[in-house]
Tab-separated table of C-alpha atoms and ligand atoms in Angstrom:
chain	number	residue	atom	x	y	z
A	28	MET	CA	-63.890	-10.446	31.393
A	29	ALA	CA	-65.825	-11.913	28.265
A	30	SER	CA	-67.296	-8.875	27.309
A	31	THR	CA	-64.053	-7.634	26.554
A	32	LYS	CA	-64.348	-9.926	23.077
A	33	ARG	CA	-67.453	-8.954	22.786
A	34	ILE	CA	-67.288	-6.029	19.611
A	35	PRO	CA	-70.157	-3.230	20.583
A	36	MET	CA	-72.680	-2.633	17.642
A	37	ILE	CA	-74.143	1.052	17.545
A	38	ALA	CA	-77.330	0.427	15.329
A	39	GLY	CA	-79.826	2.988	13.677
A	40	ASN	CA	-83.206	1.833	12.524
A	41	TRP	CA	-84.506	4.269	10.746
A	42	LYS	CA	-87.860	2.913	10.558
A	43	MET	CA	-90.523	4.479	8.147
A	44	HIS	CA	-89.174	7.582	8.412
A	45	LEU	CA	-86.832	9.887	5.189
A	46	ASN	CA	-86.473	9.261	1.713
A	47	SER	CA	-83.939	7.874	-0.273
A	48	LYS	CA	-82.188	11.461	-0.461
A	49	GLU	CA	-82.327	12.654	2.629
A	50	ALA	CA	-81.880	8.808	4.071
A	51	ALA	CA	-78.036	8.976	1.823
A	52	ASP	CA	-77.305	12.414	3.256
A	53	LEU	CA	-77.890	11.160	7.308
A	54	ALA	CA	-75.270	8.169	6.456
A	55	ALA	CA	-72.771	10.277	4.349
A	56	ALA	CA	-72.885	12.503	7.454
A	57	ILE	CA	-73.192	9.583	9.399
A	58	ARG	CA	-69.968	8.943	7.829
A	59	LYS	CA	-67.861	11.415	7.662
A	60	GLY	CA	-68.578	12.005	11.709
A	61	LEU	CA	-66.870	8.399	12.300
A	62	ASP	CA	-63.828	8.422	14.470
A	63	ALA	CA	-60.917	7.004	12.169
A	64	ASP	CA	-60.047	4.310	14.612
A	65	LEU	CA	-63.394	3.778	16.339
A	66	LYS	CA	-63.357	0.136	17.106
A	67	HIS	CA	-67.024	-0.134	17.680
A	68	GLU	CA	-69.565	-1.861	14.402
A	69	VAL	CA	-72.002	0.442	13.398
A	70	LEU	CA	-75.239	-0.193	11.589
A	71	LEU	CA	-77.804	1.072	9.642
A	72	ALA	CA	-81.699	0.279	8.547
A	73	PRO	CA	-82.979	2.242	6.113
A	74	THR	CA	-86.463	1.570	4.245
A	75	PHE	CA	-86.014	-1.071	1.191
A	76	THR	CA	-86.241	1.926	-1.007
A	77	SER	CA	-83.741	3.878	-0.060
A	78	LEU	CA	-80.951	0.670	0.259
A	79	HIS	CA	-79.880	1.389	-2.576
A	80	ALA	CA	-78.944	5.219	-2.051
A	81	VAL	CA	-77.595	4.634	1.333
A	82	LYS	CA	-75.035	1.854	-0.094
A	83	ALA	CA	-73.958	4.412	-2.652
A	84	ALA	CA	-73.529	6.662	0.070
A	85	LEU	CA	-71.837	4.434	2.355
A	86	ALA	CA	-69.573	2.642	-0.349
A	87	GLY	CA	-65.716	1.951	0.551
A	88	SER	CA	-66.872	2.426	4.720
A	89	LYS	CA	-67.152	0.158	7.285
A	90	ILE	CA	-70.589	0.961	7.897
A	91	ILE	CA	-73.247	-2.726	7.868
A	92	LEU	CA	-76.410	-1.926	5.963
A	93	SER	CA	-78.809	-3.440	6.940
A	94	SER	CA	-82.914	-3.968	5.881
A	95	GLN	CA	-86.110	-3.514	8.831
A	96	ASP	CA	-87.054	-6.952	7.698
A	97	ILE	CA	-87.118	-9.950	6.024
A	98	ALA	CA	-88.914	-13.015	4.162
A	99	TRP	CA	-88.325	-15.954	4.744
A	100	GLU	CA	-88.908	-17.633	1.567
A	101	GLU	CA	-86.256	-16.811	-1.613
A	102	LYS	CA	-88.962	-16.517	-3.961
A	103	GLY	CA	-92.759	-16.680	-5.416
A	104	ALA	CA	-95.955	-15.465	-4.732
A	105	PHE	CA	-95.547	-13.020	-1.526
A	106	THR	CA	-96.635	-10.168	-2.027
A	107	GLY	CA	-94.778	-7.062	-0.403
A	108	ALA	CA	-92.223	-9.136	1.065
A	109	VAL	CA	-88.433	-8.765	-0.318
A	110	ALA	CA	-86.244	-11.834	-0.375
A	111	PRO	CA	-82.818	-12.517	1.573
A	112	SER	CA	-81.419	-12.687	-2.085
A	113	GLN	CA	-82.914	-9.408	-2.758
A	114	LEU	CA	-81.359	-7.659	0.224
A	115	ILE	CA	-77.926	-8.636	-0.431
A	116	ASP	CA	-78.537	-7.495	-4.105
A	117	ALA	CA	-79.460	-4.332	-2.780
A	118	GLY	CA	-76.313	-4.379	-0.738
A	119	CYS	CA	-77.486	-5.346	2.936
A	120	THR	CA	-75.206	-8.098	4.983
A	121	ALA	CA	-77.855	-7.941	7.785
A	122	ALA	CA	-81.201	-8.079	8.822
A	123	ILE	CA	-83.299	-6.567	11.730
A	124	ILE	CA	-85.603	-9.634	12.518
A	125	GLY	CA	-88.489	-9.427	14.954
A	126	HIS	CA	-88.879	-5.888	15.574
A	127	SER	CA	-91.504	-5.143	18.520
A	128	GLU	CA	-93.492	-3.077	16.120
A	129	ARG	CA	-93.510	-5.957	13.662
A	130	ARG	CA	-94.589	-8.272	16.123
A	131	LYS	CA	-97.358	-6.166	16.756
A	132	VAL	CA	-98.673	-4.298	13.821
A	133	PHE	CA	-97.811	-6.928	11.582
A	134	LEU	CA	-98.591	-10.079	13.949
A	135	GLU	CA	-95.524	-11.313	13.624
A	136	THR	CA	-95.105	-14.991	15.431
A	137	ASP	CA	-92.626	-16.290	16.873
A	138	GLU	CA	-93.079	-18.846	14.883
A	139	MET	CA	-92.612	-16.639	11.553
A	140	ILE	CA	-89.096	-14.688	13.364
A	141	ASN	CA	-87.703	-18.259	13.421
A	142	LYS	CA	-88.503	-18.987	9.765
A	143	LYS	CA	-86.972	-15.790	8.840
A	144	LEU	CA	-83.855	-16.091	11.356
A	145	LYS	CA	-83.065	-19.077	9.825
A	146	ALA	CA	-83.721	-17.893	6.394
A	147	ALA	CA	-80.931	-14.784	6.985
A	148	ILE	CA	-78.725	-17.322	8.773
A	149	LYS	CA	-78.964	-19.453	5.304
A	150	ALA	CA	-78.180	-16.358	3.035
A	151	GLY	CA	-75.229	-15.292	5.003
A	152	LEU	CA	-77.084	-12.442	6.761
A	153	VAL	CA	-76.535	-11.098	10.198
A	154	PRO	CA	-79.424	-11.173	11.810
A	155	VAL	CA	-80.501	-9.291	14.902
A	156	LEU	CA	-83.077	-10.748	16.319
A	157	CYS	CA	-85.509	-7.936	18.454
A	158	ILE	CA	-86.995	-9.576	21.542
A	159	GLY	CA	-88.432	-7.586	24.590
A	160	GLU	CA	-91.552	-7.371	27.119
A	161	THR	CA	-94.143	-4.998	26.886
A	162	LEU	CA	-95.358	-2.658	30.119
A	163	GLU	CA	-98.346	-5.230	30.867
A	164	GLU	CA	-96.002	-8.001	30.447
A	165	ARG	CA	-93.344	-6.790	33.082
A	166	GLU	CA	-96.102	-4.903	35.378
A	167	SER	CA	-97.862	-8.678	35.728
A	168	GLN	CA	-93.782	-9.912	36.815
A	169	ARG	CA	-93.561	-12.200	32.669
A	170	THR	CA	-90.662	-10.054	31.514
A	171	TYR	CA	-88.179	-13.203	32.131
A	172	ARG	CA	-91.259	-15.886	30.693
A	173	VAL	CA	-91.690	-13.820	27.735
A	174	LEU	CA	-87.863	-13.452	26.544
A	175	GLU	CA	-87.710	-16.822	27.338
A	176	THR	CA	-90.592	-17.340	24.923
A	177	GLN	CA	-89.010	-15.324	22.545
A	178	LEU	CA	-85.966	-16.529	22.461
A	179	ILE	CA	-86.661	-20.605	22.499
A	180	GLY	CA	-89.281	-19.768	19.501
A	181	ALA	CA	-86.616	-17.574	17.590
A	182	PHE	CA	-83.908	-20.575	17.976
A	183	SER	CA	-85.558	-23.302	17.648
A	184	GLY	CA	-84.067	-25.868	14.927
A	185	ILE	CA	-80.889	-23.620	14.972
A	186	THR	CA	-77.339	-25.147	15.841
A	187	ALA	CA	-74.835	-22.320	17.637
A	188	ALA	CA	-72.597	-23.238	15.035
A	189	GLU	CA	-75.792	-21.587	12.639
A	190	ALA	CA	-76.243	-18.862	15.116
A	191	VAL	CA	-73.390	-17.458	15.636
A	192	LYS	CA	-72.950	-14.484	13.879
A	193	VAL	CA	-76.506	-13.844	15.241
A	194	VAL	CA	-76.911	-10.458	17.381
A	195	ILE	CA	-79.785	-9.970	19.584
A	196	ALA	CA	-81.418	-6.427	20.593
A	197	TYR	CA	-83.611	-6.625	23.687
A	198	GLU	CA	-85.617	-3.970	23.493
A	199	PRO	CA	-88.181	-3.299	26.066
A	200	VAL	CA	-91.705	-2.591	23.791
A	201	TRP	CA	-93.098	-0.146	26.738
A	202	ALA	CA	-89.582	2.050	26.507
A	203	ILE	CA	-89.120	1.981	21.857
A	204	GLY	CA	-90.719	5.457	20.875
A	205	THR	CA	-91.696	6.804	24.345
A	206	GLY	CA	-88.525	8.526	26.025
A	207	LYS	CA	-88.998	6.228	28.755
A	208	THR	CA	-85.422	4.399	28.449
A	209	ALA	CA	-85.037	1.146	30.760
A	210	THR	CA	-82.639	1.909	34.151
A	211	PRO	CA	-79.302	0.881	33.236
A	212	ASP	CA	-79.594	-1.374	36.376
A	213	GLN	CA	-83.107	-3.082	34.458
A	214	ALA	CA	-81.567	-3.324	30.972
A	215	GLN	CA	-78.577	-4.852	32.104
A	216	ASP	CA	-80.836	-7.380	34.520
A	217	ALA	CA	-83.030	-8.760	31.664
A	218	HIS	CA	-79.486	-8.549	28.975
A	219	VAL	CA	-77.995	-11.094	31.632
A	220	PHE	CA	-81.465	-12.918	31.767
A	221	VAL	CA	-80.942	-13.573	28.076
A	222	ARG	CA	-77.176	-14.152	27.996
A	223	ARG	CA	-78.360	-17.264	31.124
A	224	GLN	CA	-80.975	-18.019	28.535
A	225	MET	CA	-79.072	-18.585	25.444
A	226	GLU	CA	-76.068	-20.959	27.660
A	227	ARG	CA	-79.516	-22.945	27.976
A	228	VAL	CA	-80.082	-23.143	24.223
A	229	TYR	CA	-76.715	-23.318	22.962
A	230	ASN	CA	-73.687	-23.451	25.540
A	231	LYS	CA	-71.711	-20.804	27.481
A	232	ALA	CA	-69.166	-20.048	25.518
A	233	TYR	CA	-72.350	-18.920	22.792
A	234	ALA	CA	-73.858	-17.130	25.898
A	235	ASP	CA	-70.940	-15.647	26.734
A	236	ALA	CA	-70.085	-14.538	23.280
A	237	VAL	CA	-73.555	-13.733	21.843
A	238	ARG	CA	-73.943	-9.575	21.597
A	239	VAL	CA	-76.809	-8.227	23.635
A	240	LEU	CA	-77.896	-4.593	22.497
A	241	TYR	CA	-79.909	-2.766	24.333
A	242	GLY	CA	-82.655	-0.819	22.216
A	243	GLY	CA	-85.646	1.671	23.437
A	244	SER	CA	-85.036	5.430	23.504
A	245	VAL	CA	-81.404	5.225	23.898
A	246	LYS	CA	-80.432	9.407	23.217
A	247	ALA	CA	-77.103	11.458	23.250
A	248	ASP	CA	-77.659	11.825	27.000
A	249	ASN	CA	-77.860	8.048	28.316
A	250	VAL	CA	-75.896	5.879	26.252
A	251	ASP	CA	-72.622	5.993	28.232
A	252	GLU	CA	-74.627	5.015	31.136
A	253	LEU	CA	-76.204	2.464	29.251
A	254	MET	CA	-72.909	1.674	27.495
A	255	SER	CA	-70.999	0.847	31.102
A	256	GLN	CA	-73.086	-1.794	32.281
A	257	PRO	CA	-70.908	-5.067	31.316
A	258	ASP	CA	-73.418	-7.142	29.250
A	259	ILE	CA	-74.983	-3.879	26.699
A	260	ASP	CA	-72.680	-5.147	23.935
A	261	GLY	CA	-74.647	-2.189	22.300
A	262	ALA	CA	-77.719	-0.571	21.136
A	263	LEU	CA	-80.604	-0.068	18.839
A	264	VAL	CA	-81.430	3.227	18.115
A	265	GLY	CA	-84.538	4.683	16.649
A	266	GLY	CA	-85.346	8.491	16.777
A	267	GLU	CA	-81.850	9.741	17.592
A	268	SER	CA	-80.745	7.667	14.836
A	269	LEU	CA	-82.442	10.265	12.450
A	270	LYS	CA	-80.068	13.045	13.933
A	271	ALA	CA	-76.307	13.141	12.775
A	272	ASP	CA	-75.106	14.713	15.758
A	273	LYS	CA	-76.564	13.378	18.624
A	274	PHE	CA	-76.628	9.249	16.678
A	275	LEU	CA	-72.350	10.114	16.012
A	276	ARG	CA	-72.444	10.842	20.161
A	277	VAL	CA	-74.859	7.829	20.740
A	278	ILE	CA	-71.814	5.997	18.149
A	279	HIS	CA	-68.929	7.819	20.039
A	280	PHE	CA	-70.085	6.565	23.373
A	281	GLN	CA	-67.554	6.384	26.273
A	282	THR	CA	-68.182	4.061	29.347
A	283	VAL	CA	-66.397	4.235	32.708
A	284	LEU	CA	-65.492	0.418	32.172
A	285	THR	CA	-62.470	-1.407	30.272
A	286	ARG	CA	-63.825	-3.268	27.259
B	308	PGA	P1	-86.565	4.663	19.698
B	308	PGA	O1	-86.560	2.934	18.870
B	308	PGA	O2	-84.782	4.570	19.995
B	308	PGA	O3	-87.115	5.337	19.016
B	308	PGA	O4	-87.370	4.286	21.271
B	308	PGA	C1	-85.779	1.765	19.228
B	308	PGA	C2	-86.901	1.078	18.489
B	308	PGA	O5	-87.298	0.507	17.917
B	308	PGA	O6	-85.765	0.367	17.469
């Protein structure tokens, strides 16, 4: 089964929470609580201002440090933006791109997300590309069309070889921070669709290998069921990643399937 080759990833998106000391303490507590033989990848995405402190707290560990956003230019007059090389300088090896909050609150378009994805790839960062439909889009049966548009837009002009490190996070907007999780079946269906779409964009080998995380109210008490779905390769976790004990339980999920 192809899924056995996909290494699960559990990612914590701390959004605009925690000062640098709190972030470093949380990172240290998560690091301390990891099983020594954990095979999954763990990623932490603090705010820009906490990157240095978290990097120090993670020094020597395998935990991946990620930004929550990235600029598509390398330098210049872009007030407020942070360039790929600056993220690398701060210790990042990954970048979250196109989170629904960036799309909705900061009006990021598929075109901007495409440029960010290209910039992250060029810099050698692991992009965690977020896609997902709003409640209105789901209720008007447009979920798949929206996901298709977002994926085609994001990967435009990028080859399969260039896209090899990309991790996709399917995050239904209506499930983010609402306590409403997609049912495991709803998530599995969307993940299968994403994989099929990536087969169309690239090829079957790519689609079988790409990791698709689920995000949206993932909690310690629903992660096992979600991670038991064959096409869910991990989780992008917001609120629950701010509590070390809960997030550690998410990281150490248990599935009923052999992966
Ligand atoms: P949530 O956020 O887990 O708090 O719903 C997920 C996300 O926005 O990545």
